[in-house]
DNA sequence: GCGTCGATGGCA
DNA sequence: GCCATCGACGCG
């Protein structure tokens, strides 16, 4: 894919683990009524299907998880801890509930804001549950391919899923190596791709 | 710098 | 009762 182009549906129709890795370095574009916010994605996590104990779809198909069972390239946005919206991108195909949590980004265009962490990222980009199910090749929110070449990427276990038993240590978190792990995340498990 | 804890509401 | 979180607070 040539640099800086809008990512199309085919980009999202892949396993979440591949999508999560390839989303690092891409640019998230949020169009609001009066301005456009852009940010480079630096941290993601893959939730790889109904067999993944950390994936919300593990509990089955419910009103909340319905979007994950639908087509790729849609937003899955849900509320956590009563106050934070989490922004996920649906991957794979219909009836295979995989998704990628977007956990961190760097603002572009001299726009100053802290987007490190999924709660802050969603808030900073004005991504709320109103966008649940929205088409990410559409107008209010879309992605652009990497402006530059592929970055070095670290792989670590996912954050905040200690309940997920044998899945809690799976290497499904991807971080731009130039940004590194942020404070509070687990150390000692970094791997170079 | 690090551990602990409360906020706050939808969900199973 | 549990959470795919965050920020405030206390410590020494």
mmCIF file with all atom_site columns, C-alpha atoms (C1' of nucleotides) in Angstrom:
data_model
loop_
_atom_site.group_PDB
_atom_site.id
_atom_site.type_symbol
_atom_site.label_atom_id
_atom_site.label_alt_id
_atom_site.label_comp_id
_atom_site.label_asym_id
_atom_site.label_entity_id
_atom_site.label_seq_id
_atom_site.pdbx_PDB_ins_code
_atom_site.Cartn_x
_atom_site.Cartn_y
_atom_site.Cartn_z
_atom_site.occupancy
_atom_site.B_iso_or_equiv
_atom_site.pdbx_formal_charge
_atom_site.auth_seq_id
_atom_site.auth_comp_id
_atom_site.auth_asym_id
_atom_site.auth_atom_id
_atom_site.pdbx_PDB_model_num
ATOM 1   C CA    . UNK A 1 1   ? 0.000   0.000   0.000  1.00 0.00 ? 1   UNK A CA    1
ATOM 2   C CA    . UNK A 1 2   ? 1.450   3.359   -0.969 1.00 0.00 ? 2   UNK A CA    1
ATOM 3   C CA    . UNK A 1 3   ? 2.154   5.792   1.851  1.00 0.00 ? 3   UNK A CA    1
ATOM 4   C CA    . UNK A 1 4   ? -0.504  8.110   3.223  1.00 0.00 ? 4   UNK A CA    1
ATOM 5   C CA    . UNK A 1 5   ? -3.441  6.581   1.357  1.00 0.00 ? 5   UNK A CA    1
ATOM 6   C CA    . UNK A 1 6   ? -6.803  5.813   2.881  1.00 0.00 ? 6   UNK A CA    1
ATOM 7   C CA    . UNK A 1 7   ? -6.938  2.213   4.081  1.00 0.00 ? 7   UNK A CA    1
ATOM 8   C CA    . UNK A 1 8   ? -9.732  0.240   2.461  1.00 0.00 ? 8   UNK A CA    1
ATOM 9   C CA    . UNK A 1 9   ? -11.883 -2.656  3.611  1.00 0.00 ? 9   UNK A CA    1
ATOM 10  C CA    . UNK A 1 10  ? -9.414  -5.335  2.494  1.00 0.00 ? 10  UNK A CA    1
ATOM 11  C CA    . UNK A 1 11  ? -6.829  -4.004  4.950  1.00 0.00 ? 11  UNK A CA    1
ATOM 12  C CA    . UNK A 1 12  ? -9.067  -4.968  7.881  1.00 0.00 ? 12  UNK A CA    1
ATOM 13  C CA    . UNK A 1 13  ? -10.171 -8.377  6.595  1.00 0.00 ? 13  UNK A CA    1
ATOM 14  C CA    . UNK A 1 14  ? -7.319  -10.280 8.217  1.00 0.00 ? 14  UNK A CA    1
ATOM 15  C CA    . UNK A 1 15  ? -6.605  -12.000 11.528 1.00 0.00 ? 15  UNK A CA    1
ATOM 16  C CA    . UNK A 1 16  ? -6.452  -9.495  14.402 1.00 0.00 ? 16  UNK A CA    1
ATOM 17  C CA    . UNK A 1 17  ? -2.864  -10.428 15.213 1.00 0.00 ? 17  UNK A CA    1
ATOM 18  C CA    . UNK A 1 18  ? -1.730  -9.343  11.732 1.00 0.00 ? 18  UNK A CA    1
ATOM 19  C CA    . UNK A 1 19  ? -3.930  -6.279  11.718 1.00 0.00 ? 19  UNK A CA    1
ATOM 20  C CA    . UNK A 1 20  ? -2.703  -5.181  15.164 1.00 0.00 ? 20  UNK A CA    1
ATOM 21  C CA    . UNK A 1 21  ? 0.914   -5.313  14.037 1.00 0.00 ? 21  UNK A CA    1
ATOM 22  C CA    . UNK A 1 22  ? 0.284   -3.507  10.757 1.00 0.00 ? 22  UNK A CA    1
ATOM 23  C CA    . UNK A 1 23  ? -1.749  -0.766  12.407 1.00 0.00 ? 23  UNK A CA    1
ATOM 24  C CA    . UNK A 1 24  ? 1.375   0.452   14.204 1.00 0.00 ? 24  UNK A CA    1
ATOM 25  C CA    . UNK A 1 25  ? 2.533   3.548   12.339 1.00 0.00 ? 25  UNK A CA    1
ATOM 26  C CA    . UNK A 1 26  ? -0.722  4.120   10.499 1.00 0.00 ? 26  UNK A CA    1
ATOM 27  C CA    . UNK A 1 27  ? -2.584  7.391   10.935 1.00 0.00 ? 27  UNK A CA    1
ATOM 28  C CA    . UNK A 1 28  ? -5.980  7.689   12.558 1.00 0.00 ? 28  UNK A CA    1
ATOM 29  C CA    . UNK A 1 29  ? -8.077  10.513  11.124 1.00 0.00 ? 29  UNK A CA    1
ATOM 30  C CA    . UNK A 1 30  ? -11.009 11.843  13.137 1.00 0.00 ? 30  UNK A CA    1
ATOM 31  C CA    . UNK A 1 31  ? -13.257 14.307  11.339 1.00 0.00 ? 31  UNK A CA    1
ATOM 32  C CA    . UNK A 1 32  ? -15.302 16.608  13.553 1.00 0.00 ? 32  UNK A CA    1
ATOM 33  C CA    . UNK A 1 33  ? -17.715 19.340  12.583 1.00 0.00 ? 33  UNK A CA    1
ATOM 34  C CA    . UNK A 1 34  ? -15.116 22.081  12.725 1.00 0.00 ? 34  UNK A CA    1
ATOM 35  C CA    . UNK A 1 35  ? -11.739 20.365  12.486 1.00 0.00 ? 35  UNK A CA    1
ATOM 36  C CA    . UNK A 1 36  ? -9.787  17.229  11.665 1.00 0.00 ? 36  UNK A CA    1
ATOM 37  C CA    . UNK A 1 37  ? -7.638  15.448  14.252 1.00 0.00 ? 37  UNK A CA    1
ATOM 38  C CA    . UNK A 1 38  ? -4.843  13.127  13.122 1.00 0.00 ? 38  UNK A CA    1
ATOM 39  C CA    . UNK A 1 39  ? -2.673  10.817  15.215 1.00 0.00 ? 39  UNK A CA    1
ATOM 40  C CA    . UNK A 1 40  ? -0.086  8.102   14.518 1.00 0.00 ? 40  UNK A CA    1
ATOM 41  C CA    . UNK A 1 41  ? -0.916  4.786   16.183 1.00 0.00 ? 41  UNK A CA    1
ATOM 42  C CA    . UNK A 1 42  ? 1.890   3.471   18.422 1.00 0.00 ? 42  UNK A CA    1
ATOM 43  C CA    . UNK A 1 43  ? 0.257   0.776   20.572 1.00 0.00 ? 43  UNK A CA    1
ATOM 44  C CA    . UNK A 1 44  ? -2.343  -1.931  19.845 1.00 0.00 ? 44  UNK A CA    1
ATOM 45  C CA    . UNK A 1 45  ? -3.609  -5.237  21.207 1.00 0.00 ? 45  UNK A CA    1
ATOM 46  C CA    . UNK A 1 46  ? -5.149  -8.172  19.339 1.00 0.00 ? 46  UNK A CA    1
ATOM 47  C CA    . UNK A 1 47  ? -8.219  -10.020 20.647 1.00 0.00 ? 47  UNK A CA    1
ATOM 48  C CA    . UNK A 1 48  ? -8.226  -13.095 18.523 1.00 0.00 ? 48  UNK A CA    1
ATOM 49  C CA    . UNK A 1 49  ? -11.662 -14.684 18.668 1.00 0.00 ? 49  UNK A CA    1
ATOM 50  C CA    . UNK A 1 50  ? -14.341 -16.516 20.652 1.00 0.00 ? 50  UNK A CA    1
ATOM 51  C CA    . UNK A 1 51  ? -11.749 -18.951 22.057 1.00 0.00 ? 51  UNK A CA    1
ATOM 52  C CA    . UNK A 1 52  ? -9.637  -16.087 23.498 1.00 0.00 ? 52  UNK A CA    1
ATOM 53  C CA    . UNK A 1 53  ? -10.521 -15.781 27.187 1.00 0.00 ? 53  UNK A CA    1
ATOM 54  C CA    . UNK A 1 54  ? -9.589  -12.104 27.213 1.00 0.00 ? 54  UNK A CA    1
ATOM 55  C CA    . UNK A 1 55  ? -11.875 -11.319 24.272 1.00 0.00 ? 55  UNK A CA    1
ATOM 56  C CA    . UNK A 1 56  ? -15.342 -10.016 25.158 1.00 0.00 ? 56  UNK A CA    1
ATOM 57  C CA    . UNK A 1 57  ? -16.756 -12.431 22.598 1.00 0.00 ? 57  UNK A CA    1
ATOM 58  C CA    . UNK A 1 58  ? -15.553 -15.336 24.754 1.00 0.00 ? 58  UNK A CA    1
ATOM 59  C CA    . UNK A 1 59  ? -18.766 -14.929 26.753 1.00 0.00 ? 59  UNK A CA    1
ATOM 60  C CA    . UNK A 1 60  ? -20.780 -15.242 23.592 1.00 0.00 ? 60  UNK A CA    1
ATOM 61  C CA    . UNK A 1 61  ? -22.787 -13.059 21.283 1.00 0.00 ? 61  UNK A CA    1
ATOM 62  C CA    . UNK A 1 62  ? -24.554 -10.281 23.205 1.00 0.00 ? 62  UNK A CA    1
ATOM 63  C CA    . UNK A 1 63  ? -25.827 -6.836  22.394 1.00 0.00 ? 63  UNK A CA    1
ATOM 64  C CA    . UNK A 1 64  ? -22.473 -5.391  23.422 1.00 0.00 ? 64  UNK A CA    1
ATOM 65  C CA    . UNK A 1 65  ? -20.307 -7.791  21.413 1.00 0.00 ? 65  UNK A CA    1
ATOM 66  C CA    . UNK A 1 66  ? -22.575 -7.954  18.368 1.00 0.00 ? 66  UNK A CA    1
ATOM 67  C CA    . UNK A 1 67  ? -20.378 -5.634  16.290 1.00 0.00 ? 67  UNK A CA    1
ATOM 68  C CA    . UNK A 1 68  ? -17.393 -7.958  16.624 1.00 0.00 ? 68  UNK A CA    1
ATOM 69  C CA    . UNK A 1 69  ? -19.371 -10.726 14.944 1.00 0.00 ? 69  UNK A CA    1
ATOM 70  C CA    . UNK A 1 70  ? -20.049 -8.476  11.975 1.00 0.00 ? 70  UNK A CA    1
ATOM 71  C CA    . UNK A 1 71  ? -17.860 -7.437  9.048  1.00 0.00 ? 71  UNK A CA    1
ATOM 72  C CA    . UNK A 1 72  ? -14.313 -6.124  9.448  1.00 0.00 ? 72  UNK A CA    1
ATOM 73  C CA    . UNK A 1 73  ? -13.427 -2.452  9.355  1.00 0.00 ? 73  UNK A CA    1
ATOM 74  C CA    . UNK A 1 74  ? -16.086 -1.307  11.810 1.00 0.00 ? 74  UNK A CA    1
ATOM 75  C CA    . UNK A 1 75  ? -15.570 0.370   15.187 1.00 0.00 ? 75  UNK A CA    1
ATOM 76  C CA    . UNK A 1 76  ? -16.263 -1.570  18.376 1.00 0.00 ? 76  UNK A CA    1
ATOM 77  C CA    . UNK A 1 77  ? -16.573 1.023   21.151 1.00 0.00 ? 77  UNK A CA    1
ATOM 78  C CA    . UNK A 1 78  ? -17.612 0.110   24.671 1.00 0.00 ? 78  UNK A CA    1
ATOM 79  C CA    . UNK A 1 79  ? -17.608 1.650   28.162 1.00 0.00 ? 79  UNK A CA    1
ATOM 80  C CA    . UNK A 1 80  ? -15.219 0.363   30.827 1.00 0.00 ? 80  UNK A CA    1
ATOM 81  C CA    . UNK A 1 81  ? -15.018 1.231   34.535 1.00 0.00 ? 81  UNK A CA    1
ATOM 82  C CA    . UNK A 1 82  ? -18.067 3.395   34.164 1.00 0.00 ? 82  UNK A CA    1
ATOM 83  C CA    . UNK A 1 83  ? -16.095 6.225   32.577 1.00 0.00 ? 83  UNK A CA    1
ATOM 84  C CA    . UNK A 1 84  ? -13.807 5.290   29.700 1.00 0.00 ? 84  UNK A CA    1
ATOM 85  C CA    . UNK A 1 85  ? -14.682 4.451   26.121 1.00 0.00 ? 85  UNK A CA    1
ATOM 86  C CA    . UNK A 1 86  ? -12.384 1.876   24.482 1.00 0.00 ? 86  UNK A CA    1
ATOM 87  C CA    . UNK A 1 87  ? -11.829 2.087   20.726 1.00 0.00 ? 87  UNK A CA    1
ATOM 88  C CA    . UNK A 1 88  ? -11.414 -1.191  18.862 1.00 0.00 ? 88  UNK A CA    1
ATOM 89  C CA    . UNK A 1 89  ? -11.244 -2.072  15.180 1.00 0.00 ? 89  UNK A CA    1
ATOM 90  C CA    . UNK A 1 90  ? -13.101 -5.193  14.043 1.00 0.00 ? 90  UNK A CA    1
ATOM 91  C CA    . UNK A 1 91  ? -10.905 -7.639  12.096 1.00 0.00 ? 91  UNK A CA    1
ATOM 92  C CA    . UNK A 1 92  ? -11.295 -10.944 10.218 1.00 0.00 ? 92  UNK A CA    1
ATOM 93  C CA    . UNK A 1 93  ? -14.656 -11.947 8.746  1.00 0.00 ? 93  UNK A CA    1
ATOM 94  C CA    . UNK A 1 94  ? -18.339 -12.193 9.672  1.00 0.00 ? 94  UNK A CA    1
ATOM 95  C CA    . UNK A 1 95  ? -18.989 -14.629 12.561 1.00 0.00 ? 95  UNK A CA    1
ATOM 96  C CA    . UNK A 1 96  ? -15.327 -14.633 13.600 1.00 0.00 ? 96  UNK A CA    1
ATOM 97  C CA    . UNK A 1 97  ? -15.236 -12.100 16.463 1.00 0.00 ? 97  UNK A CA    1
ATOM 98  C CA    . UNK A 1 98  ? -11.716 -10.691 16.345 1.00 0.00 ? 98  UNK A CA    1
ATOM 99  C CA    . UNK A 1 99  ? -10.757 -7.094  17.062 1.00 0.00 ? 99  UNK A CA    1
ATOM 100 C CA    . UNK A 1 100 ? -7.818  -4.802  17.747 1.00 0.00 ? 100 UNK A CA    1
ATOM 101 C CA    . UNK A 1 101 ? -7.800  -2.425  20.724 1.00 0.00 ? 101 UNK A CA    1
ATOM 102 C CA    . UNK A 1 102 ? -6.069  0.852   19.874 1.00 0.00 ? 102 UNK A CA    1
ATOM 103 C CA    . UNK A 1 103 ? -4.160  1.729   23.055 1.00 0.00 ? 103 UNK A CA    1
ATOM 104 C CA    . UNK A 1 104 ? -1.915  4.634   22.177 1.00 0.00 ? 104 UNK A CA    1
ATOM 105 C CA    . UNK A 1 105 ? -1.111  7.260   19.561 1.00 0.00 ? 105 UNK A CA    1
ATOM 106 C CA    . UNK A 1 106 ? 0.964   10.372  18.971 1.00 0.00 ? 106 UNK A CA    1
ATOM 107 C CA    . UNK A 1 107 ? -0.890  13.488  17.832 1.00 0.00 ? 107 UNK A CA    1
ATOM 108 C CA    . UNK A 1 108 ? 0.176   14.996  14.490 1.00 0.00 ? 108 UNK A CA    1
ATOM 109 C CA    . UNK A 1 109 ? -0.055  18.491  13.034 1.00 0.00 ? 109 UNK A CA    1
ATOM 110 C CA    . UNK A 1 110 ? 1.303   20.223  16.163 1.00 0.00 ? 110 UNK A CA    1
ATOM 111 C CA    . UNK A 1 111 ? -1.830  19.316  18.014 1.00 0.00 ? 111 UNK A CA    1
ATOM 112 C CA    . UNK A 1 112 ? -0.868  18.877  21.674 1.00 0.00 ? 112 UNK A CA    1
ATOM 113 C CA    . UNK A 1 113 ? -2.590  16.171  23.667 1.00 0.00 ? 113 UNK A CA    1
ATOM 114 C CA    . UNK A 1 114 ? -1.725  12.977  25.553 1.00 0.00 ? 114 UNK A CA    1
ATOM 115 C CA    . UNK A 1 115 ? -3.095  9.941   23.715 1.00 0.00 ? 115 UNK A CA    1
ATOM 116 C CA    . UNK A 1 116 ? -1.069  7.339   25.647 1.00 0.00 ? 116 UNK A CA    1
ATOM 117 C CA    . UNK A 1 117 ? -3.546  4.775   26.950 1.00 0.00 ? 117 UNK A CA    1
ATOM 118 C CA    . UNK A 1 118 ? -6.862  3.605   25.523 1.00 0.00 ? 118 UNK A CA    1
ATOM 119 C CA    . UNK A 1 119 ? -9.024  5.758   27.799 1.00 0.00 ? 119 UNK A CA    1
ATOM 120 C CA    . UNK A 1 120 ? -7.136  8.930   26.990 1.00 0.00 ? 120 UNK A CA    1
ATOM 121 C CA    . UNK A 1 121 ? -6.953  8.069   23.298 1.00 0.00 ? 121 UNK A CA    1
ATOM 122 C CA    . UNK A 1 122 ? -10.699 7.677   22.899 1.00 0.00 ? 122 UNK A CA    1
ATOM 123 C CA    . UNK A 1 123 ? -11.414 10.804  24.923 1.00 0.00 ? 123 UNK A CA    1
ATOM 124 C CA    . UNK A 1 124 ? -8.782  12.841  23.076 1.00 0.00 ? 124 UNK A CA    1
ATOM 125 C CA    . UNK A 1 125 ? -10.168 11.879  19.686 1.00 0.00 ? 125 UNK A CA    1
ATOM 126 C CA    . UNK A 1 126 ? -13.807 12.276  20.742 1.00 0.00 ? 126 UNK A CA    1
ATOM 127 C CA    . UNK A 1 127 ? -14.515 8.609   20.100 1.00 0.00 ? 127 UNK A CA    1
ATOM 128 C CA    . UNK A 1 128 ? -17.561 7.544   22.090 1.00 0.00 ? 128 UNK A CA    1
ATOM 129 C CA    . UNK A 1 129 ? -20.100 4.737   22.011 1.00 0.00 ? 129 UNK A CA    1
ATOM 130 C CA    . UNK A 1 130 ? -22.039 6.779   19.487 1.00 0.00 ? 130 UNK A CA    1
ATOM 131 C CA    . UNK A 1 131 ? -19.442 5.563   17.005 1.00 0.00 ? 131 UNK A CA    1
ATOM 132 C CA    . UNK A 1 132 ? -19.985 1.898   17.863 1.00 0.00 ? 132 UNK A CA    1
ATOM 133 C CA    . UNK A 1 133 ? -20.494 0.010   14.598 1.00 0.00 ? 133 UNK A CA    1
ATOM 134 C CA    . UNK A 1 134 ? -19.413 2.881   12.378 1.00 0.00 ? 134 UNK A CA    1
ATOM 135 C CA    . UNK A 1 135 ? -17.624 2.086   9.115  1.00 0.00 ? 135 UNK A CA    1
ATOM 136 C CA    . UNK A 1 136 ? -13.947 2.958   9.417  1.00 0.00 ? 136 UNK A CA    1
ATOM 137 C CA    . UNK A 1 137 ? -13.645 3.578   5.693  1.00 0.00 ? 137 UNK A CA    1
ATOM 138 C CA    . UNK A 1 138 ? -16.295 6.234   6.101  1.00 0.00 ? 138 UNK A CA    1
ATOM 139 C CA    . UNK A 1 139 ? -16.414 9.886   6.944  1.00 0.00 ? 139 UNK A CA    1
ATOM 140 C CA    . UNK A 1 140 ? -16.139 10.560  10.663 1.00 0.00 ? 140 UNK A CA    1
ATOM 141 C CA    . UNK A 1 141 ? -13.258 8.181   11.312 1.00 0.00 ? 141 UNK A CA    1
ATOM 142 C CA    . UNK A 1 142 ? -10.796 6.509   8.930  1.00 0.00 ? 142 UNK A CA    1
ATOM 143 C CA    . UNK A 1 143 ? -7.177  5.405   8.639  1.00 0.00 ? 143 UNK A CA    1
ATOM 144 C CA    . UNK A 1 144 ? -4.265  6.198   6.354  1.00 0.00 ? 144 UNK A CA    1
ATOM 145 C CA    . UNK A 1 145 ? -1.381  3.910   5.492  1.00 0.00 ? 145 UNK A CA    1
ATOM 146 C CA    . UNK A 1 146 ? 2.034   4.525   7.045  1.00 0.00 ? 146 UNK A CA    1
ATOM 147 C CA    . UNK A 1 147 ? 3.592   7.807   5.906  1.00 0.00 ? 147 UNK A CA    1
ATOM 148 C CA    . UNK A 1 148 ? 7.036   6.185   6.233  1.00 0.00 ? 148 UNK A CA    1
ATOM 149 C CA    . UNK A 1 149 ? 8.420   2.660   6.141  1.00 0.00 ? 149 UNK A CA    1
ATOM 150 C CA    . UNK A 1 150 ? 7.560   -0.011  8.710  1.00 0.00 ? 150 UNK A CA    1
ATOM 151 C CA    . UNK A 1 151 ? 8.750   0.858   12.244 1.00 0.00 ? 151 UNK A CA    1
ATOM 152 C CA    . UNK A 1 152 ? 10.537  -1.494  14.626 1.00 0.00 ? 152 UNK A CA    1
ATOM 153 C CA    . UNK A 1 153 ? 7.874   -3.101  16.763 1.00 0.00 ? 153 UNK A CA    1
ATOM 154 C CA    . UNK A 1 154 ? 7.975   -4.626  20.248 1.00 0.00 ? 154 UNK A CA    1
ATOM 155 C CA    . UNK A 1 155 ? 5.677   -7.483  21.225 1.00 0.00 ? 155 UNK A CA    1
ATOM 156 C CA    . UNK A 1 156 ? 4.484   -8.011  24.817 1.00 0.00 ? 156 UNK A CA    1
ATOM 157 C CA    . UNK A 1 157 ? 1.584   -9.573  26.730 1.00 0.00 ? 157 UNK A CA    1
ATOM 158 C CA    . UNK A 1 158 ? -1.661  -7.638  26.835 1.00 0.00 ? 158 UNK A CA    1
ATOM 159 C CA    . UNK A 1 159 ? -2.430  -5.211  29.673 1.00 0.00 ? 159 UNK A CA    1
ATOM 160 C CA    . UNK A 1 160 ? -5.114  -5.590  32.325 1.00 0.00 ? 160 UNK A CA    1
ATOM 161 C CA    . UNK A 1 161 ? -6.306  -9.105  31.565 1.00 0.00 ? 161 UNK A CA    1
ATOM 162 C CA    . UNK A 1 162 ? -4.890  -11.087 34.506 1.00 0.00 ? 162 UNK A CA    1
ATOM 163 C CA    . UNK A 1 163 ? -8.170  -13.012 34.728 1.00 0.00 ? 163 UNK A CA    1
ATOM 164 C CA    . UNK A 1 164 ? -7.631  -14.575 31.302 1.00 0.00 ? 164 UNK A CA    1
ATOM 165 C CA    . UNK A 1 165 ? -5.685  -17.632 32.561 1.00 0.00 ? 165 UNK A CA    1
ATOM 166 C CA    . UNK A 1 166 ? -3.622  -19.244 29.817 1.00 0.00 ? 166 UNK A CA    1
ATOM 167 C CA    . UNK A 1 167 ? -4.260  -16.282 27.545 1.00 0.00 ? 167 UNK A CA    1
ATOM 168 C CA    . UNK A 1 168 ? -2.860  -13.635 29.856 1.00 0.00 ? 168 UNK A CA    1
ATOM 169 C CA    . UNK A 1 169 ? 0.752   -14.087 28.728 1.00 0.00 ? 169 UNK A CA    1
ATOM 170 C CA    . UNK A 1 170 ? 0.138   -14.431 24.996 1.00 0.00 ? 170 UNK A CA    1
ATOM 171 C CA    . UNK A 1 171 ? 2.254   -11.995 23.008 1.00 0.00 ? 171 UNK A CA    1
ATOM 172 C CA    . UNK A 1 172 ? -0.553  -9.994  21.456 1.00 0.00 ? 172 UNK A CA    1
ATOM 173 C CA    . UNK A 1 173 ? 0.395   -6.405  22.313 1.00 0.00 ? 173 UNK A CA    1
ATOM 174 C CA    . UNK A 1 174 ? 2.338   -4.364  19.765 1.00 0.00 ? 174 UNK A CA    1
ATOM 175 C CA    . UNK A 1 175 ? 4.295   -1.190  20.528 1.00 0.00 ? 175 UNK A CA    1
ATOM 176 C CA    . UNK A 1 176 ? 6.275   1.135   18.287 1.00 0.00 ? 176 UNK A CA    1
ATOM 177 C CA    . UNK A 1 177 ? 9.842   0.494   19.488 1.00 0.00 ? 177 UNK A CA    1
ATOM 178 C CA    . UNK A 1 178 ? 10.783  4.153   19.076 1.00 0.00 ? 178 UNK A CA    1
ATOM 179 C CA    . UNK A 1 179 ? 8.131   5.049   21.635 1.00 0.00 ? 179 UNK A CA    1
ATOM 180 C CA    . UNK A 1 180 ? 8.761   2.087   23.926 1.00 0.00 ? 180 UNK A CA    1
ATOM 181 C CA    . UNK A 1 181 ? 6.704   0.765   26.738 1.00 0.00 ? 181 UNK A CA    1
ATOM 182 C CA    . UNK A 1 182 ? 5.049   3.413   28.805 1.00 0.00 ? 182 UNK A CA    1
ATOM 183 C CA    . UNK A 1 183 ? 5.280   3.476   32.614 1.00 0.00 ? 183 UNK A CA    1
ATOM 184 C CA    . UNK A 1 184 ? 3.066   0.917   34.257 1.00 0.00 ? 184 UNK A CA    1
ATOM 185 C CA    . UNK A 1 185 ? 3.259   -1.618  31.501 1.00 0.00 ? 185 UNK A CA    1
ATOM 186 C CA    . UNK A 1 186 ? 5.020   -4.917  32.042 1.00 0.00 ? 186 UNK A CA    1
ATOM 187 C CA    . UNK A 1 187 ? 8.737   -5.162  31.536 1.00 0.00 ? 187 UNK A CA    1
ATOM 188 C CA    . UNK A 1 188 ? 11.041  -7.987  30.623 1.00 0.00 ? 188 UNK A CA    1
ATOM 189 C CA    . UNK A 1 189 ? 8.927   -9.482  27.899 1.00 0.00 ? 189 UNK A CA    1
ATOM 190 C CA    . UNK A 1 190 ? 9.933   -7.349  24.964 1.00 0.00 ? 190 UNK A CA    1
ATOM 191 C CA    . UNK A 1 191 ? 10.697  -9.097  21.710 1.00 0.00 ? 191 UNK A CA    1
ATOM 192 C CA    . UNK A 1 192 ? 11.814  -7.676  18.411 1.00 0.00 ? 192 UNK A CA    1
ATOM 193 C CA    . UNK A 1 193 ? 9.792   -8.707  15.425 1.00 0.00 ? 193 UNK A CA    1
ATOM 194 C "C1'" . DG  B 2 1   ? 9.616   5.965   41.476 1.00 0.00 ? 1   DG  B "C1'" 1
ATOM 195 C "C1'" . DC  B 2 2   ? 6.271   2.622   42.893 1.00 0.00 ? 2   DC  B "C1'" 1
ATOM 196 C "C1'" . DG  B 2 3   ? 2.106   0.473   45.187 1.00 0.00 ? 3   DG  B "C1'" 1
ATOM 197 C "C1'" . DT  B 2 4   ? -2.626  1.173   46.446 1.00 0.00 ? 4   DT  B "C1'" 1
ATOM 198 C "C1'" . DC  B 2 5   ? -7.142  2.764   45.930 1.00 0.00 ? 5   DC  B "C1'" 1
ATOM 199 C "C1'" . DG  B 2 6   ? -11.580 5.058   44.524 1.00 0.00 ? 6   DG  B "C1'" 1
ATOM 200 C "C1'" . DA  B 2 7   ? -14.520 6.702   40.772 1.00 0.00 ? 7   DA  B "C1'" 1
ATOM 201 C "C1'" . DT  B 2 8   ? -18.538 5.048   38.143 1.00 0.00 ? 8   DT  B "C1'" 1
ATOM 202 C "C1'" . DG  B 2 9   ? -21.948 2.391   35.148 1.00 0.00 ? 9   DG  B "C1'" 1
ATOM 203 C "C1'" . DG  B 2 10  ? -22.977 -1.377  32.042 1.00 0.00 ? 10  DG  B "C1'" 1
ATOM 204 C "C1'" . DC  B 2 11  ? -22.889 -6.029  31.848 1.00 0.00 ? 11  DC  B "C1'" 1
ATOM 205 C "C1'" . DA  B 2 12  ? -23.354 -11.132 32.722 1.00 0.00 ? 12  DA  B "C1'" 1
ATOM 206 C "C1'" . DG  C 3 1   ? -19.309 -8.617  41.468 1.00 0.00 ? 1   DG  C "C1'" 1
ATOM 207 C "C1'" . DC  C 3 2   ? -16.495 -7.726  37.873 1.00 0.00 ? 2   DC  C "C1'" 1
ATOM 208 C "C1'" . DC  C 3 3   ? -14.057 -4.974  34.624 1.00 0.00 ? 3   DC  C "C1'" 1
ATOM 209 C "C1'" . DA  C 3 4   ? -9.195  -4.374  27.759 1.00 0.00 ? 4   DA  C "C1'" 1
ATOM 210 C "C1'" . DT  C 3 5   ? -8.468  2.578   33.031 1.00 0.00 ? 5   DT  C "C1'" 1
ATOM 211 C "C1'" . DC  C 3 6   ? -6.807  6.677   35.081 1.00 0.00 ? 6   DC  C "C1'" 1
ATOM 212 C "C1'" . DG  C 3 7   ? -5.220  9.950   38.382 1.00 0.00 ? 7   DG  C "C1'" 1
ATOM 213 C "C1'" . DA  C 3 8   ? -4.497  11.012  43.118 1.00 0.00 ? 8   DA  C "C1'" 1
ATOM 214 C "C1'" . DC  C 3 9   ? -2.213  9.968   47.067 1.00 0.00 ? 9   DC  C "C1'" 1
ATOM 215 C "C1'" . DG  C 3 10  ? 1.280   8.171   50.424 1.00 0.00 ? 10  DG  C "C1'" 1
ATOM 216 C "C1'" . DC  C 3 11  ? 5.665   6.629   51.111 1.00 0.00 ? 11  DC  C "C1'" 1
ATOM 217 C "C1'" . DG  C 3 12  ? 10.494  7.953   53.013 1.00 0.00 ? 12  DG  C "C1'" 1
#
